[in-house]
Amino acid sequence: MGLILTTAGESHGPALVAVVTGLPAGLRLDKEAIDHDLWRRQQGYGRSPRQKLESDEVEVLTGLRHGSTLGTPLTLVVRNRDHKNWLYGMSPWPPEGEPEGKGTKAVTLPRPGHADLAGVMKYDLDDVRDALERASARHTAAIVAAGAVAKALLGELDIGLESSVVEVGGVRGEAAIVEAIDAARGDRDTLGGIVEVRARGVPPGLGSYATKEDRLDARLAWALVGTQAVKGVEVGDGFALAERRGSEAHDEIFRDAGGFHRETNHAGGVEAGMTNGEVVVVRAAMKPLPTLMRPLRSIDLASQEPAQALVERSDVSAVEALAVVAEACVAFELARAARDKFGGDALRDFVAAHRAYVERIDWAPR
Ligand code: EPS
């Protein structure tokens, strides 16, 4: 079945959960490394006051013994500290006593750009909260926890990832970005942006041209567009390639004592759905967040009359957080492809299969 991630959990419910199946036995996990990535996701200029309430930390319920994976489903839990303010409103069972705390009144003001309107129609809901809770980007904490595990597995093959913010609200560079976020906050507005993930040390041949499902670029796009607020993905030069001639778009092949290599990387390390041994470069575009402090026009679902959309505390920009989330998504898909190629029962066999393979193809990272 390969490496599979299943997540569960609501934004203000008790916890978010990630279940990872298909991990080899014998992989050592470091709680601090997972918590560090959870912490990184919570940083960034322009986040909501919610981040002061949360200080995400991983708990492991299954699949790990004394820090080593057992080859059985690994269950990671990230508690929502804010849940204590929603004990009645988000109680899994019918709550007892008088309503108190948050989430006790039905939300009827759908936000343009969020799950709110289509969610209540699709699932026959009376309270928009029943849709927005799972749709919330709080979910990305579970993705990051699983991504940290994937990074540990990739680390065994000396594959490393880094992520960065390319632009926010159409501007680049830290000072301009801070200024743009301050201006948007002043206007009670929100900003999107673009992030980039780079993975080094990835051997050629992860992914496959055999089926659409196996294509690594398809999996990367699936994982990233499946993340809240992501509307576009580019691998390598992406959309810009469409404007170039073939002679300027492809990465010519060279060989020296170190093996095959390219001098350009327009393909972003992926050709025909497979890695080609160059750095894997993926970019994701995030739309501005839909919860605006100056709300957009909507319809009150209770009265069916024009109204302003729901105003909840929100981020002005979560682009820096998306960089960490995108890194986790790319890590998970690379780990999945590596596990498909090198096997997944025992870590030692996984590492040995990788070593034998890179020797056969005479490949070493540059
Ligand atoms: C989110 C709305 C905000 C964000 C949340 C995503 O939540 P709240 O309504 O509780 O303030 O803070 O993101 C997180 C909680 C997080 O940890 O990233 C949304 O509607 O997507």
Coordinates of N, CA and C in Angstrom, one line a residue, residues 91 143 150 152:
S91 N -18.2 20.2 21.9 CA -18.2 19.0 22.6 C -18.6 17.8 21.6
I143 N -0.4 18.0 9.2 CA 0.4 17.8 8.0 C 1.9 18.0 8.3
A150 N 8.3 12.2 7.8 CA 8.8 12.0 6.4 C 10.2 12.5 6.3
A152 N 12.4 12.7 8.6 CA 13.3 11.8 9.3 C 13.7 10.6 8.4

